[in-house]
Tab-separated table of C-alpha atoms and ligand atoms in Angstrom:
chain	number	residue	atom	x	y	z
A	1	MET	CA	1.167	21.432	126.157
A	2	GLU	CA	-0.606	22.265	122.967
A	3	VAL	CA	-3.783	24.829	123.024
A	4	ILE	CA	-6.318	25.289	120.400
A	5	ILE	CA	-8.081	28.256	119.945
A	6	GLN	CA	-11.760	27.782	118.774
A	7	SER	CA	-14.472	30.356	116.991
A	8	ASP	CA	-16.896	29.432	119.768
A	9	ALA	CA	-17.860	26.748	123.018
A	10	GLU	CA	-20.087	24.661	120.257
A	11	ALA	CA	-16.997	24.278	118.187
A	12	ALA	CA	-14.531	24.033	121.054
A	13	ALA	CA	-16.444	20.828	122.354
A	14	SER	CA	-16.906	19.677	118.279
A	15	LEU	CA	-13.623	19.826	118.486
A	16	VAL	CA	-13.406	17.338	121.606
A	17	ALA	CA	-15.776	15.305	120.703
A	18	ARG	CA	-13.698	14.309	117.528
A	19	MET	CA	-10.842	13.812	119.173
A	20	ILE	CA	-12.365	11.561	122.000
A	21	ALA	CA	-13.937	10.076	118.795
A	22	LYS	CA	-10.518	9.076	116.771
A	23	GLU	CA	-9.258	7.652	119.990
A	24	LEU	CA	-12.251	5.104	120.609
A	25	ARG	CA	-11.886	4.436	116.629
A	26	ALA	CA	-8.305	3.411	116.494
A	27	ASN	CA	-8.546	1.332	120.285
A	28	ALA	CA	-11.834	0.096	120.707
A	29	HIS	CA	-10.738	-0.717	124.526
A	30	LEU	CA	-9.754	2.331	125.392
A	31	VAL	CA	-9.997	3.264	128.786
A	32	LEU	CA	-11.139	6.731	129.208
A	33	GLY	CA	-10.815	9.222	132.146
A	34	LEU	CA	-14.215	12.073	132.103
A	35	ALA	CA	-14.834	14.697	133.550
A	36	THR	CA	-18.168	16.420	134.632
A	37	GLY	CA	-19.273	20.092	134.682
A	38	ARG	CA	-21.890	22.197	132.648
A	39	THR	CA	-18.909	22.792	129.870
A	40	MET	CA	-18.827	18.936	129.243
A	41	GLU	CA	-22.406	18.834	128.364
A	42	SER	CA	-22.242	19.899	124.897
A	43	ALA	CA	-19.023	17.351	124.295
A	44	TYR	CA	-21.285	14.670	125.464
A	45	ARG	CA	-23.835	15.584	123.106
A	46	MET	CA	-21.594	15.421	120.489
A	47	LEU	CA	-20.830	11.486	121.283
A	48	VAL	CA	-23.715	10.741	121.743
A	49	GLU	CA	-24.800	11.921	118.068
A	50	MET	CA	-21.753	10.506	116.744
A	51	HIS	CA	-23.153	7.383	118.130
A	52	LYS	CA	-26.856	7.692	116.509
A	53	ARG	CA	-25.556	8.642	112.945
A	54	GLN	CA	-22.030	7.828	112.383
A	55	GLY	CA	-22.392	4.452	115.118
A	56	LEU	CA	-19.256	5.539	117.371
A	57	ASP	CA	-18.883	2.508	119.117
A	58	PHE	CA	-18.567	2.772	122.762
A	59	SER	CA	-19.390	-1.641	123.565
A	60	LEU	CA	-15.629	-2.508	124.534
A	61	CYS	CA	-14.436	1.075	126.121
A	62	SER	CA	-14.141	1.280	129.801
A	63	THR	CA	-14.542	4.722	131.619
A	64	PHE	CA	-12.778	6.133	134.673
A	65	ASN	CA	-14.816	9.924	135.838
A	66	LEU	CA	-12.540	12.201	137.956
A	67	ASP	CA	-14.805	12.427	141.284
A	68	GLU	CA	-17.700	12.236	143.035
A	69	TYR	CA	-19.243	13.902	145.909
A	70	VAL	CA	-19.010	12.030	149.390
A	71	GLY	CA	-22.906	11.518	150.858
A	72	LEU	CA	-24.506	11.534	147.767
A	73	SER	CA	-26.090	7.985	146.381
A	74	PRO	CA	-25.978	7.196	142.970
A	75	ASP	CA	-29.256	7.988	141.787
A	76	ASP	CA	-29.477	11.828	144.052
A	77	PRO	CA	-29.999	14.049	140.705
A	78	HIS	CA	-27.085	16.087	142.012
A	79	SER	CA	-24.846	12.673	142.067
A	80	TYR	CA	-22.077	12.922	139.224
A	81	ARG	CA	-23.113	9.351	138.566
A	82	HIS	CA	-26.330	10.360	137.773
A	83	TYR	CA	-24.874	13.154	135.551
A	84	MET	CA	-23.021	10.464	133.617
A	85	ASN	CA	-25.979	8.423	133.006
A	86	GLU	CA	-27.895	11.071	131.744
A	87	HIS	CA	-25.455	12.950	129.527
A	88	LEU	CA	-23.693	9.488	128.154
A	89	PHE	CA	-24.026	6.221	129.658
A	90	GLY	CA	-27.584	5.930	128.955
A	91	ARG	CA	-27.201	7.302	126.135
A	92	VAL	CA	-24.654	5.281	124.078
A	93	ASN	CA	-23.671	1.523	123.731
A	94	ILE	CA	-21.557	1.399	126.919
A	95	ASP	CA	-21.658	-1.349	129.252
A	96	LEU	CA	-22.180	0.291	132.489
A	97	ARG	CA	-20.230	-2.410	134.493
A	98	ASN	CA	-17.042	-0.698	132.453
A	99	THR	CA	-18.074	2.804	133.786
A	100	HIS	CA	-16.265	4.024	137.433
A	101	LEU	CA	-16.809	6.650	139.701
A	102	PRO	CA	-15.810	7.014	143.324
A	103	ASN	CA	-18.595	5.595	145.416
A	104	GLY	CA	-19.114	8.819	147.931
A	105	LEU	CA	-21.344	6.742	150.111
A	106	ALA	CA	-18.762	3.699	150.773
A	107	PRO	CA	-18.683	3.336	154.779
A	108	ASP	CA	-14.362	3.210	154.517
A	109	LEU	CA	-13.773	6.220	152.273
A	110	ASP	CA	-10.005	5.968	152.331
A	111	ALA	CA	-10.218	1.924	151.592
A	112	GLU	CA	-12.651	3.447	148.552
A	113	CYS	CA	-9.870	5.638	147.120
A	114	ARG	CA	-7.533	2.593	147.164
A	115	ASN	CA	-9.511	0.585	145.776
A	116	TYR	CA	-10.302	3.363	142.632
A	117	GLU	CA	-6.622	3.692	142.021
A	118	ALA	CA	-6.294	-0.443	141.932
A	119	SER	CA	-8.928	-0.330	139.642
A	120	ILE	CA	-7.414	2.373	136.993
A	121	ALA	CA	-4.180	0.359	137.722
A	122	LYS	CA	-6.469	-3.390	136.916
A	123	PHE	CA	-7.417	-1.943	133.923
A	124	GLY	CA	-3.794	-0.946	132.162
A	125	GLY	CA	-3.653	3.088	133.161
A	126	ILE	CA	-6.086	5.759	131.673
A	127	ASP	CA	-5.447	6.287	128.039
A	128	LEU	CA	-6.753	9.754	127.665
A	129	GLN	CA	-8.618	11.868	130.313
A	130	LEU	CA	-10.826	14.634	129.758
A	131	LEU	CA	-10.981	17.573	131.961
A	132	GLY	CA	-12.506	20.764	132.940
A	133	LEU	CA	-11.586	23.637	135.000
A	134	GLY	CA	-12.536	25.264	137.815
A	135	GLN	CA	-12.807	28.871	138.725
A	136	ALA	CA	-10.503	28.217	141.538
A	137	GLY	CA	-7.757	26.233	139.102
A	138	HIS	CA	-8.720	22.918	139.956
A	139	ILE	CA	-8.648	19.784	137.770
A	140	GLY	CA	-11.287	17.444	139.291
A	141	PHE	CA	-11.753	18.559	142.944
A	142	ASN	CA	-7.763	19.254	143.641
A	143	GLU	CA	-8.720	22.289	145.057
A	144	PRO	CA	-5.599	24.651	146.203
A	145	LEU	CA	-2.705	23.065	147.958
A	146	SER	CA	-3.209	19.971	146.308
A	147	ALA	CA	-0.325	18.021	146.026
A	148	LEU	CA	1.054	18.339	142.514
A	149	ARG	CA	2.008	13.862	143.014
A	150	SER	CA	-1.463	13.082	145.213
A	151	ARG	CA	-3.806	10.185	144.467
A	152	THR	CA	-7.606	9.483	144.658
A	153	ARG	CA	-8.680	10.730	148.668
A	154	VAL	CA	-11.201	12.920	150.171
A	155	LYS	CA	-10.866	16.608	149.698
A	156	ALA	CA	-12.445	19.130	151.296
A	157	LEU	CA	-14.101	21.524	148.988
A	158	THR	CA	-13.246	25.822	149.141
A	159	PRO	CA	-15.993	28.148	149.391
A	160	THR	CA	-15.213	29.005	145.497
A	161	THR	CA	-16.158	25.934	144.361
A	162	ILE	CA	-19.505	25.645	146.500
A	163	GLU	CA	-20.333	29.035	145.636
A	164	GLN	CA	-19.799	27.584	141.656
A	165	ASN	CA	-21.429	24.604	142.433
A	166	ALA	CA	-24.658	26.158	144.335
A	167	PRO	CA	-26.972	26.694	141.223
A	168	LEU	CA	-26.704	23.065	140.560
A	169	PHE	CA	-27.778	22.211	143.931
A	170	GLY	CA	-30.414	25.583	144.232
A	171	SER	CA	-28.577	26.732	147.521
A	172	GLU	CA	-24.852	27.054	148.821
A	173	GLU	CA	-25.877	24.791	152.338
A	174	LYS	CA	-26.941	22.191	149.317
A	175	VAL	CA	-23.888	21.421	148.602
A	176	PRO	CA	-21.587	18.809	149.995
A	177	ARG	CA	-18.151	20.028	151.679
A	178	ARG	CA	-16.247	17.040	150.893
A	179	ALA	CA	-15.632	14.514	147.272
A	180	ILE	CA	-13.721	12.203	146.616
A	181	THR	CA	-10.841	12.854	143.959
A	182	MET	CA	-8.516	11.437	141.605
A	183	GLY	CA	-5.288	13.297	142.459
A	184	VAL	CA	-3.275	15.329	140.381
A	185	GLY	CA	-0.477	12.400	140.358
A	186	THR	CA	-3.115	9.912	138.872
A	187	ILE	CA	-4.164	12.456	136.186
A	188	LEU	CA	-0.531	13.232	135.098
A	189	ASP	CA	-0.762	9.570	134.767
A	190	ALA	CA	-2.767	9.413	131.718
A	191	ARG	CA	-1.054	8.647	129.004
A	192	ARG	CA	-2.995	11.656	126.987
A	193	CYS	CA	-4.841	14.678	128.329
A	194	LEU	CA	-7.167	16.663	127.257
A	195	LEU	CA	-9.028	19.744	128.720
A	196	LEU	CA	-11.721	22.342	127.643
A	197	ALA	CA	-12.822	25.452	128.770
A	198	THR	CA	-14.771	27.663	127.237
A	199	GLY	CA	-16.574	30.901	128.497
A	200	SER	CA	-15.283	34.437	129.090
A	201	GLU	CA	-15.530	33.568	133.224
A	202	LYS	CA	-12.160	31.465	132.604
A	203	ALA	CA	-10.362	33.456	130.552
A	204	SER	CA	-8.407	34.574	133.653
A	205	ILE	CA	-8.011	30.951	135.063
A	206	ILE	CA	-7.192	29.772	131.811
A	207	SER	CA	-4.349	32.284	131.288
A	208	LYS	CA	-2.633	31.086	134.550
A	209	ALA	CA	-3.461	27.547	134.249
A	210	VAL	CA	-1.642	27.484	130.783
A	211	GLU	CA	0.890	30.470	131.357
A	212	GLY	CA	1.741	30.588	134.392
A	213	ALA	CA	4.121	29.379	136.963
A	214	ILE	CA	3.222	25.830	138.543
A	215	THR	CA	1.823	26.223	141.822
A	216	ALA	CA	-0.174	23.623	143.932
A	217	LEU	CA	-2.423	26.923	144.535
A	218	ILE	CA	-3.872	26.148	140.742
A	219	SER	CA	-3.508	22.483	140.278
A	220	ALA	CA	-4.306	22.643	136.834
A	221	THR	CA	-0.948	24.255	136.687
A	222	ALA	CA	0.487	20.669	136.713
A	223	LEU	CA	-1.137	19.821	133.152
A	224	GLN	CA	2.168	21.854	132.381
A	225	LEU	CA	4.507	18.646	132.825
A	226	HIS	CA	2.311	16.476	131.144
A	227	PRO	CA	3.950	15.373	127.948
A	228	ARG	CA	0.775	15.125	125.842
A	229	CYS	CA	-1.941	17.571	127.368
A	230	THR	CA	-4.148	19.433	124.442
A	231	VAL	CA	-6.032	22.292	125.954
A	232	VAL	CA	-9.163	23.451	123.547
A	233	VAL	CA	-10.369	26.895	124.617
A	234	ASP	CA	-12.900	28.796	122.641
A	235	GLU	CA	-12.308	32.545	121.948
A	236	ASP	CA	-13.907	34.454	125.178
A	237	ALA	CA	-11.878	31.809	127.351
A	238	ALA	CA	-8.548	32.731	125.444
A	239	ARG	CA	-9.115	36.230	125.698
A	240	GLN	CA	-6.077	36.830	128.421
A	241	LEU	CA	-3.829	34.286	126.102
A	242	GLN	CA	0.030	35.633	125.873
A	243	GLY	CA	0.831	33.547	123.054
A	244	ALA	CA	-2.595	33.259	121.516
A	245	ASP	CA	-1.378	33.763	118.118
A	246	TYR	CA	1.641	31.423	118.173
A	247	TYR	CA	-1.032	29.001	118.912
A	248	ARG	CA	-3.601	29.765	116.128
A	249	TRP	CA	-0.764	29.400	113.825
A	250	ILE	CA	0.610	25.719	114.865
A	251	PHE	CA	-3.034	24.841	114.828
A	252	ALA	CA	-3.506	26.405	111.043
A	253	ASN	CA	0.152	24.506	110.026
A	254	GLU	CA	0.931	22.055	111.519
A	255	PRO	CA	0.078	18.753	109.665
A	256	GLU	CA	-1.118	16.521	112.803
A	257	TRP	CA	-4.047	18.701	113.116
A	258	ALA	CA	-5.022	18.978	109.511
A	259	GLU	CA	-7.889	16.005	109.993
A	260	PHE	CA	-9.650	18.750	112.807
A	261	ARG	CA	-9.411	21.984	111.139
B	301	GLP	C1	-16.731	21.020	138.936
B	301	GLP	C2	-15.670	19.407	138.643
B	301	GLP	C3	-14.522	20.023	138.014
B	301	GLP	C4	-15.227	20.777	136.638
B	301	GLP	C5	-15.949	21.728	136.992
B	301	GLP	C6	-15.954	23.004	135.569
B	301	GLP	O1	-15.550	21.274	140.076
B	301	GLP	N1	-15.422	18.715	139.552
B	301	GLP	O2	-14.088	18.554	137.389
B	301	GLP	O3	-14.196	20.990	135.727
B	301	GLP	O4	-16.755	21.447	137.847
B	301	GLP	O5	-17.186	22.804	135.884
B	301	GLP	P1	-18.146	23.814	134.817
B	301	GLP	O6	-17.629	23.154	133.616
B	301	GLP	O7	-19.864	23.467	135.041
B	301	GLP	O8	-17.536	25.385	135.324
């Protein structure tokens, strides 16, 4: 795992956007795993800028999102499909037919989960998986005790997650109780993982995720098993990291990061 500390949330999002852009330029057929949440909004805004100003081309890439709420239609303003259309898909030259999210309205949710896994496999697997971090330490909606080898399935949301997402819905009662999410195992199968976490409210959970013991209680700790996982944080989120100086030294001195400094 590599940890990169940037001065603020904008700089962290900019680094993530530049890393995604580099992969996309190297492989026009990139299969991107995407995440939602407030943290990602800046990263998507920067990718949209790169598309407009530098012609960053999304026309041949395909995407698979981590998760979707059960019971929300794609045009519900709270659905993750709507979020993705608003923040990225509707603003770049991506072919919507190549964008995938689980269907939270599928009549047979288990079949939908199996089909989602099959679809990822059909596209050759995910090249680069973008991840946010929930307050409960989840990636996607892999709530505490999610099996570290789990696959795409329906998960019941924890009270912490419901509370965290309530402001987006207006009240806790309106937050769906279940979601379809890629499993921890599905995420670990991606060739590369890139996690973005910013703000002081993520400081405690990011230190547990990166430096704590691997536990199903905090699904993000499973990323420590991934051979190529980069974690990008801002100074506020890095405050409780024991190894911060070492991580800073690596980013400042190792040749592979020269182009991103
Ligand atoms: C939701 C999503 C996660 C995301 C998390 C963080 O729970 N399912 O994938 O990482 O929100 O959201 P935020 O960036 O708003 O803190």
